[in-house]
mmCIF file of C-alpha atoms in Angstrom:
data_model
loop_
_atom_site.group_PDB
_atom_site.id
_atom_site.type_symbol
_atom_site.label_atom_id
_atom_site.label_comp_id
_atom_site.label_asym_id
_atom_site.label_seq_id
_atom_site.Cartn_x
_atom_site.Cartn_y
_atom_site.Cartn_z
ATOM 1 C CA MET A 183 -5.403 -18.788 31.146
ATOM 2 C CA ALA A 184 -3.264 -20.222 33.943
ATOM 3 C CA SER A 185 0.473 -20.788 33.717
ATOM 4 C CA GLU A 186 3.351 -22.090 35.830
ATOM 5 C CA ASN A 187 7.079 -22.112 35.246
ATOM 6 C CA HIS A 188 9.332 -24.789 36.744
ATOM 7 C CA PRO A 189 13.123 -24.606 36.295
ATOM 8 C CA LEU A 190 14.549 -28.136 36.115
ATOM 9 C CA GLY A 191 18.203 -28.724 36.958
ATOM 10 C CA ILE A 192 19.728 -31.732 35.169
ATOM 11 C CA THR A 193 21.281 -34.051 37.759
ATOM 12 C CA SER A 194 22.556 -36.879 35.533
ATOM 13 C CA PRO A 195 23.106 -36.922 31.742
ATOM 14 C CA LEU A 196 19.862 -36.651 29.806
ATOM 15 C CA PHE A 197 19.447 -38.798 26.674
ATOM 16 C CA LEU A 198 16.472 -37.125 24.985
ATOM 17 C CA TYR A 199 16.008 -37.145 21.210
ATOM 18 C CA GLY A 200 13.565 -36.220 18.481
ATOM 19 C CA ALA A 201 13.551 -37.537 14.913
ATOM 20 C CA TYR A 202 17.322 -37.122 14.708
ATOM 21 C CA GLN A 203 18.691 -39.697 17.131
ATOM 22 C CA GLN A 204 22.299 -38.464 17.135
ATOM 23 C CA GLU A 205 21.664 -35.033 18.651
ATOM 24 C CA PRO A 206 19.815 -34.387 21.946
ATOM 25 C CA GLU A 207 16.656 -32.322 21.747
ATOM 26 C CA LEU A 208 14.237 -30.995 24.377
ATOM 27 C CA ARG A 209 10.867 -32.569 23.622
ATOM 28 C CA ALA A 210 7.647 -31.567 25.363
ATOM 29 C CA ALA A 211 6.034 -34.770 24.050
ATOM 30 C CA SER A 212 8.434 -36.812 26.178
ATOM 31 C CA VAL A 213 7.376 -34.897 29.290
ATOM 32 C CA ARG A 214 3.718 -35.475 28.425
ATOM 33 C CA GLY A 215 4.428 -39.194 28.171
ATOM 34 C CA GLN A 216 5.968 -39.182 31.639
ATOM 35 C CA LEU A 217 3.029 -37.250 33.093
ATOM 36 C CA ARG A 218 0.511 -39.659 31.569
ATOM 37 C CA TYR A 219 2.401 -42.551 33.141
ATOM 38 C CA TRP A 220 2.416 -40.971 36.616
ATOM 39 C CA PHE A 221 -1.206 -39.848 36.182
ATOM 40 C CA ARG A 222 -2.188 -43.526 35.799
ATOM 41 C CA ALA A 223 0.009 -44.536 38.735
ATOM 42 C CA ILE A 224 -1.677 -41.990 41.028
ATOM 43 C CA GLU A 225 -5.279 -42.082 39.805
ATOM 44 C CA GLY A 226 -5.223 -45.851 39.254
ATOM 45 C CA ALA A 227 -4.339 -46.314 42.915
ATOM 46 C CA LYS A 228 -7.759 -44.921 43.773
ATOM 47 C CA ASP A 229 -9.778 -46.611 41.031
ATOM 48 C CA ALA A 230 -8.204 -49.317 38.845
ATOM 49 C CA ASN A 231 -11.153 -49.501 36.425
ATOM 50 C CA LEU A 232 -9.473 -49.098 33.037
ATOM 51 C CA GLU A 233 -12.372 -47.423 31.215
ATOM 52 C CA THR A 234 -12.895 -44.911 34.010
ATOM 53 C CA LEU A 235 -9.177 -44.186 34.148
ATOM 54 C CA ARG A 236 -8.894 -43.713 30.378
ATOM 55 C CA GLU A 237 -11.775 -41.263 30.372
ATOM 56 C CA ARG A 238 -10.221 -39.238 33.193
ATOM 57 C CA GLU A 239 -6.906 -39.244 31.348
ATOM 58 C CA ARG A 240 -8.574 -38.008 28.155
ATOM 59 C CA ASN A 241 -10.249 -35.208 30.094
ATOM 60 C CA VAL A 242 -6.860 -33.898 31.225
ATOM 61 C CA PHE A 243 -4.437 -34.789 28.438
ATOM 62 C CA GLY A 244 -6.781 -34.909 25.448
ATOM 63 C CA SER A 245 -7.238 -37.511 22.737
ATOM 64 C CA THR A 246 -7.774 -37.712 18.990
ATOM 65 C CA GLU A 247 -11.329 -36.426 19.584
ATOM 66 C CA ARG A 248 -10.593 -33.585 22.017
ATOM 67 C CA GLY A 249 -7.784 -31.195 22.793
ATOM 68 C CA SER A 250 -5.757 -31.167 25.989
ATOM 69 C CA GLN A 251 -6.577 -28.772 28.810
ATOM 70 C CA VAL A 252 -2.862 -28.199 29.362
ATOM 71 C CA SER A 253 0.054 -27.351 27.080
ATOM 72 C CA ILE A 254 3.665 -28.125 28.008
ATOM 73 C CA ARG A 255 6.591 -26.103 26.704
ATOM 74 C CA LEU A 256 10.325 -26.526 27.279
ATOM 75 C CA TYR A 257 12.808 -23.658 26.993
ATOM 76 C CA GLU A 258 16.578 -23.414 27.155
ATOM 77 C CA MET A 259 17.563 -20.406 29.262
ATOM 78 C CA ASN A 260 21.043 -20.815 27.811
ATOM 79 C CA ARG A 261 21.999 -23.173 25.023
ATOM 80 C CA LEU A 262 22.393 -26.584 26.636
ATOM 81 C CA GLU A 263 25.779 -28.252 26.277
ATOM 82 C CA THR A 264 26.016 -31.883 25.245
ATOM 83 C CA VAL A 265 28.510 -34.535 26.280
ATOM 84 C CA GLU A 266 29.283 -38.000 24.928
ATOM 85 C CA THR A 267 28.387 -40.452 27.687
ATOM 86 C CA SER A 268 28.213 -44.220 28.021
ATOM 87 C CA MET A 269 24.723 -45.549 28.606
ATOM 88 C CA LEU A 270 26.373 -48.438 30.480
ATOM 89 C CA PRO A 271 28.775 -46.650 32.862
ATOM 90 C CA HIS A 272 29.346 -49.789 34.945
ATOM 91 C CA ARG A 273 31.203 -51.374 32.032
ATOM 92 C CA SER A 274 34.832 -50.471 31.404
ATOM 93 C CA ASN A 275 34.874 -51.118 27.647
ATOM 94 C CA GLY A 276 33.774 -47.570 26.764
ATOM 95 C CA LYS A 277 31.017 -48.781 24.432
ATOM 96 C CA SER A 278 27.377 -47.649 24.170
ATOM 97 C CA LEU A 279 28.440 -44.010 23.836
ATOM 98 C CA ALA A 280 25.797 -41.442 22.898
ATOM 99 C CA LYS A 281 25.341 -37.697 23.152
ATOM 100 C CA ALA A 282 23.375 -36.410 26.123
ATOM 101 C CA PHE A 283 22.563 -33.065 27.673
ATOM 102 C CA LYS A 284 25.276 -32.503 30.250
ATOM 103 C CA GLN A 285 24.408 -32.565 33.955
ATOM 104 C CA GLY A 286 24.581 -29.323 35.955
ATOM 105 C CA GLN A 287 22.481 -27.276 33.522
ATOM 106 C CA THR A 288 18.944 -25.937 33.794
ATOM 107 C CA PHE A 289 15.983 -25.643 31.436
ATOM 108 C CA ASP A 290 12.454 -24.334 31.971
ATOM 109 C CA LEU A 291 9.258 -26.347 31.978
ATOM 110 C CA GLN A 292 6.217 -24.164 31.358
ATOM 111 C CA VAL A 293 2.647 -25.337 31.923
ATOM 112 C CA VAL A 294 -0.103 -23.315 30.204
ATOM 113 C CA THR A 295 -3.877 -23.837 29.975
ATOM 114 C CA ARG A 296 -6.490 -22.550 27.560
ATOM 115 C CA PRO A 297 -8.152 -19.203 28.413
ATOM 116 C CA GLY A 298 -10.490 -19.523 31.389
ATOM 117 C CA VAL A 299 -9.187 -22.968 32.381
ATOM 118 C CA LYS A 300 -7.361 -23.693 35.632
ATOM 119 C CA ILE A 301 -4.579 -26.248 35.809
ATOM 120 C CA PRO A 302 -6.429 -29.474 36.758
ATOM 121 C CA ASN A 303 -5.641 -30.931 40.169
ATOM 122 C CA ALA A 304 -5.070 -34.347 38.590
ATOM 123 C CA PHE A 305 -2.435 -32.825 36.306
ATOM 124 C CA GLN A 306 -0.716 -31.228 39.313
ATOM 125 C CA ARG A 307 -0.654 -34.562 41.119
ATOM 126 C CA ALA A 308 1.001 -36.254 38.144
ATOM 127 C CA LEU A 309 3.500 -33.400 37.756
ATOM 128 C CA TYR A 310 4.571 -33.373 41.391
ATOM 129 C CA THR A 311 4.849 -37.176 41.500
ATOM 130 C CA TRP A 312 7.137 -37.031 38.464
ATOM 131 C CA PHE A 313 9.204 -34.344 40.222
ATOM 132 C CA LEU A 314 9.629 -36.739 43.152
ATOM 133 C CA LEU A 315 10.106 -40.154 41.557
ATOM 134 C CA GLY A 316 10.622 -39.891 37.824
ATOM 135 C CA GLY A 317 13.189 -39.115 35.176
ATOM 136 C CA LEU A 318 13.262 -38.208 31.499
ATOM 137 C CA GLY A 319 14.645 -39.743 28.327
ATOM 138 C CA LYS A 320 16.407 -43.020 27.593
ATOM 139 C CA ARG A 321 17.649 -45.065 30.560
ATOM 140 C CA SER A 322 15.575 -42.955 32.945
ATOM 141 C CA ARG A 323 14.686 -46.124 34.912
ATOM 142 C CA ARG A 324 18.399 -46.597 35.553
ATOM 143 C CA MET A 325 19.277 -43.160 37.006
ATOM 144 C CA PHE A 326 19.884 -41.248 33.761
ATOM 145 C CA GLY A 327 17.738 -38.211 33.014
ATOM 146 C CA ALA A 328 17.521 -37.239 36.691
ATOM 147 C CA PHE A 329 16.599 -33.682 37.662
ATOM 148 C CA ASN A 330 15.775 -31.403 40.568
ATOM 149 C CA VAL A 331 12.889 -28.941 40.408
ATOM 150 C CA ASN A 332 13.660 -25.448 41.697
ATOM 151 C CA ASN A 333 10.496 -23.489 42.361
ATOM 152 C CA ARG A 334 8.052 -22.309 44.992
ATOM 153 C CA ASP A 335 4.370 -23.088 45.411
ATOM 154 C CA ASN A 336 2.833 -19.616 45.305
ATOM 155 C CA VAL A 337 -0.328 -20.740 47.104
ATOM 156 C CA ASN A 338 1.414 -22.212 50.164
ATOM 157 C CA ASN A 339 4.622 -20.121 49.831
ATOM 158 C CA ARG A 340 6.861 -23.157 50.181
ATOM 159 C CA GLU A 341 9.396 -25.016 48.099
ATOM 160 C CA ILE A 342 7.582 -27.527 45.906
ATOM 161 C CA VAL A 343 10.146 -30.155 46.897
ATOM 162 C CA ASP A 344 12.814 -29.557 49.542
ATOM 163 C CA PHE A 345 16.164 -30.920 48.318
ATOM 164 C CA SER A 346 18.271 -29.536 51.158
ATOM 165 C CA SER A 347 18.658 -32.985 52.792
ATOM 166 C CA ALA A 348 17.453 -36.565 52.446
ATOM 167 C CA ASP A 349 15.155 -36.128 55.453
ATOM 168 C CA LYS A 350 13.563 -33.005 53.939
ATOM 169 C CA LEU A 351 13.061 -34.778 50.615
ATOM 170 C CA ILE A 352 11.482 -37.742 52.421
ATOM 171 C CA ALA A 353 9.130 -35.357 54.216
ATOM 172 C CA SER A 354 8.119 -33.832 50.866
ATOM 173 C CA MET A 355 7.430 -37.291 49.441
ATOM 174 C CA GLU A 356 5.351 -38.397 52.396
ATOM 175 C CA TYR A 357 3.340 -35.156 52.338
ATOM 176 C CA TYR A 358 2.485 -35.369 48.647
ATOM 177 C CA LEU A 359 1.946 -39.111 48.269
ATOM 178 C CA GLN A 360 -0.286 -39.297 51.334
ATOM 179 C CA SER A 361 -2.390 -36.376 50.113
ATOM 180 C CA PHE A 362 -2.552 -37.669 46.511
ATOM 181 C CA ILE A 363 -3.552 -41.245 47.366
ATOM 182 C CA LYS A 364 -5.413 -40.753 50.628
ATOM 183 C CA ASN A 365 -8.616 -42.179 49.122
ATOM 184 C CA SER A 366 -7.130 -45.450 47.888
ATOM 185 C CA PRO A 367 -9.140 -48.538 48.952
ATOM 186 C CA SER A 368 -7.960 -49.778 52.346
ATOM 187 C CA GLN A 369 -9.212 -53.350 51.930
ATOM 188 C CA SER A 370 -7.136 -55.965 50.148
ATOM 189 C CA VAL A 371 -7.250 -55.437 46.379
ATOM 190 C CA PRO A 372 -5.803 -57.631 43.616
ATOM 191 C CA PRO A 373 -2.757 -56.393 41.691
ATOM 192 C CA PRO A 374 -3.923 -54.240 38.753
ATOM 193 C CA PRO A 375 -2.944 -54.907 35.118
ATOM 194 C CA PHE A 376 -0.915 -51.665 35.032
ATOM 195 C CA PRO A 377 1.541 -50.046 37.489
ATOM 196 C CA THR A 378 0.009 -47.973 40.284
ATOM 197 C CA LEU A 379 1.179 -46.438 43.526
ATOM 198 C CA HIS A 380 -1.488 -48.222 45.531
ATOM 199 C CA PRO A 381 0.261 -48.803 48.897
ATOM 200 C CA GLN A 382 -0.439 -52.550 48.734
ATOM 201 C CA HIS A 383 1.290 -52.858 45.354
ATOM 202 C CA SER A 384 4.168 -50.401 45.454
ATOM 203 C CA TRP A 385 7.331 -49.737 47.424
ATOM 204 C CA VAL A 386 9.312 -46.492 47.440
ATOM 205 C CA ILE A 387 12.699 -46.252 49.156
ATOM 206 C CA VAL A 388 14.971 -43.232 49.546
ATOM 207 C CA GLY A 389 18.620 -43.852 50.360
ATOM 208 C CA LYS A 390 20.016 -41.613 53.079
ATOM 209 C CA THR A 391 23.670 -42.333 52.357
ATOM 210 C CA THR A 392 26.009 -39.331 52.126
ATOM 211 C CA GLU A 393 28.932 -41.027 50.381
ATOM 212 C CA TYR A 394 28.252 -39.957 46.786
ATOM 213 C CA ARG A 395 29.598 -36.552 45.746
ATOM 214 C CA GLU A 396 29.153 -37.282 42.035
ATOM 215 C CA TRP A 397 26.421 -39.000 40.059
ATOM 216 C CA GLN A 398 28.613 -41.649 38.382
ATOM 217 C CA PRO A 399 29.637 -43.682 41.477
ATOM 218 C CA LEU A 400 26.019 -43.980 42.611
ATOM 219 C CA MET A 401 24.907 -45.216 39.204
ATOM 220 C CA ILE A 402 27.826 -47.653 38.971
ATOM 221 C CA ASP A 403 27.030 -49.075 42.415
ATOM 222 C CA LEU A 404 23.424 -49.668 41.327
ATOM 223 C CA PHE A 405 24.773 -52.132 38.780
ATOM 224 C CA GLN A 406 27.964 -53.519 40.317
ATOM 225 C CA LYS A 407 26.639 -53.967 43.860
ATOM 226 C CA LEU A 408 23.051 -54.886 42.999
ATOM 227 C CA LEU A 409 21.721 -55.481 39.481
ATOM 228 C CA ARG A 410 24.801 -57.198 38.046
ATOM 229 C CA THR A 411 25.653 -59.350 41.029
ATOM 230 C CA GLU A 412 25.124 -63.092 40.602
ATOM 231 C CA LYS A 413 22.033 -62.929 42.798
ATOM 232 C CA TYR A 414 20.149 -60.634 40.409
ATOM 233 C CA ARG A 415 21.873 -61.187 37.092
ATOM 234 C CA ASN A 416 20.491 -64.721 37.061
ATOM 235 C CA ALA A 417 16.997 -63.261 37.550
ATOM 236 C CA GLU A 418 17.378 -60.281 35.218
ATOM 237 C CA ARG A 419 14.093 -60.868 33.351
ATOM 238 C CA ASN A 420 12.307 -59.742 36.513
ATOM 239 C CA PHE A 421 13.794 -56.288 35.899
ATOM 240 C CA GLY A 422 12.360 -55.847 32.396
ATOM 241 C CA TYR A 423 13.427 -57.050 28.981
ATOM 242 C CA ALA A 424 13.224 -56.147 25.286
ATOM 243 C CA MET A 425 13.377 -59.571 23.639
ATOM 244 C CA GLN A 426 10.446 -61.951 23.059
ATOM 245 C CA GLY A 427 7.821 -59.389 23.974
ATOM 246 C CA ARG A 428 8.974 -56.170 25.605
ATOM 247 C CA ARG A 429 8.186 -55.436 29.245
ATOM 248 C CA ALA A 430 9.362 -52.259 30.938
ATOM 249 C CA SER A 431 11.188 -52.671 34.217
ATOM 250 C CA PRO A 432 8.917 -52.608 37.291
ATOM 251 C CA LEU A 433 11.869 -50.937 39.045
ATOM 252 C CA ILE A 434 12.356 -47.211 38.499
ATOM 253 C CA ALA A 435 15.803 -46.390 39.878
ATOM 254 C CA GLN A 436 16.400 -42.647 40.021
ATOM 255 C CA MET A 437 18.598 -40.189 41.878
ATOM 256 C CA ARG A 438 18.339 -36.671 43.211
ATOM 257 C CA LYS A 439 20.932 -34.241 44.478
ATOM 258 C CA VAL A 440 20.375 -33.204 48.092
ATOM 259 C CA GLY A 441 22.736 -30.593 49.459
ATOM 260 C CA LYS A 442 26.165 -31.565 48.107
ATOM 261 C CA HIS A 443 25.602 -35.267 47.536
ATOM 262 C CA TYR A 444 23.498 -37.660 45.457
ATOM 263 C CA ILE A 445 21.012 -40.189 46.812
ATOM 264 C CA PRO A 446 19.046 -43.055 45.213
ATOM 265 C CA ILE A 447 15.258 -43.144 44.904
ATOM 266 C CA LEU A 448 13.859 -46.574 44.103
ATOM 267 C CA THR A 449 10.248 -47.239 43.130
ATOM 268 C CA VAL A 450 8.721 -50.654 42.421
ATOM 269 C CA MET A 451 5.114 -50.917 41.231
ATOM 270 C CA ARG A 452 3.445 -54.295 40.927
ATOM 271 C CA SER A 453 1.203 -55.156 38.009
ATOM 272 C CA GLU A 454 0.101 -58.535 36.728
ATOM 273 C CA VAL A 455 0.409 -59.329 33.020
ATOM 274 C CA GLN A 456 -0.291 -62.943 32.101
ATOM 275 C CA ARG A 457 2.114 -63.149 29.178
ATOM 276 C CA SER A 458 5.139 -61.940 31.158
ATOM 277 C CA PRO A 459 4.940 -62.981 34.820
ATOM 278 C CA ILE A 460 7.435 -61.578 37.321
ATOM 279 C CA ASP A 461 8.678 -63.192 40.512
ATOM 280 C CA TRP A 462 7.932 -60.392 42.953
ATOM 281 C CA LYS A 463 9.997 -62.091 45.663
ATOM 282 C CA VAL A 464 13.058 -61.093 43.602
ATOM 283 C CA LEU A 465 11.964 -57.441 43.677
ATOM 284 C CA ASN A 466 11.343 -57.647 47.429
ATOM 285 C CA ASN A 467 14.844 -59.031 47.955
ATOM 286 C CA PHE A 468 16.307 -56.319 45.759
ATOM 287 C CA MET A 469 14.608 -53.542 47.731
ATOM 288 C CA ARG A 470 15.747 -55.047 51.022
ATOM 289 C CA ASP A 471 19.335 -55.257 49.747
ATOM 290 C CA ALA A 472 19.182 -51.682 48.440
ATOM 291 C CA THR A 473 17.872 -50.511 51.812
ATOM 292 C CA GLU A 474 20.857 -52.103 53.537
ATOM 293 C CA LEU A 475 23.376 -50.833 50.979
ATOM 294 C CA TRP A 476 22.215 -47.218 50.980
ATOM 295 C CA ASP A 477 20.791 -46.736 54.489
ATOM 296 C CA GLY A 478 17.363 -46.610 52.876
ATOM 297 C CA GLU A 479 14.060 -45.537 54.363
ATOM 298 C CA THR A 480 10.677 -46.697 53.115
ATOM 299 C CA VAL A 481 8.554 -43.642 52.369
ATOM 300 C CA TRP A 482 5.607 -45.354 50.692
ATOM 301 C CA GLY A 483 4.070 -48.818 50.517
ATOM 302 C CA GLY A 484 6.240 -51.802 51.420
ATOM 303 C CA GLU A 485 6.920 -55.423 50.558
ATOM 304 C CA LEU A 486 4.903 -56.734 47.620
ATOM 305 C CA LYS A 487 2.743 -59.650 48.760
#
């Protein structure tokens, strides 16, 4: 049996619930859902064949016919405090309040395999990509549910991700993403029907600004200086929607704390779905504007053609 323990420090309020939607709850199933998503983004960049990808996913995460190779457990080291927070902090009306786990606290993520089974490399790739780019819970594509991982890789005796500065975090991203997706096809490939981190169909930017000492101003600027400006508000369906056929946002806007300040991490992944087309020029413009606003640096991919 193999096991790993990863302390996760909550960077922005975490809206995570079980059956009872009024009280936050740590849910391993929610983490598994995130890891499945990033598994497809990584492995699909190397082979976008859906049947092959589904079989590889079943081998790692299990299915109704077979058990998973890996179990995920979440533990509170101390009882986590909750705070009532607006899910729409850029609005001044004080509405959309809900309870969330308060930022500045830590919980443990434990990964355990069955006896005699090593942690699969594909699972590790998904886990580390989530550490770099993802979030957890409601509104995690809009900078809520952010976290920092605090742990060392015992094999290489190094921090899993270096959060001491934006440049160190960028170096961690480049190291992992290049090693995870080094075998992606180099020739031109059509956009897949699901989001992947193929370098031709994704764009990851890290802001190097040092102006944010708290999480709220960064999140508010995401909306007031970008998403809710006239330029993008009039094209808001390109950023996901829930009415007339739901489509998740192709933009995953997250944040991490580096040193004493907070920086944005923006990921766009292109996929083509016939029933809900997106104007990818709008996403390109958004990423260019975000780069200018936050002194951003492209760490993966680039403009979506």
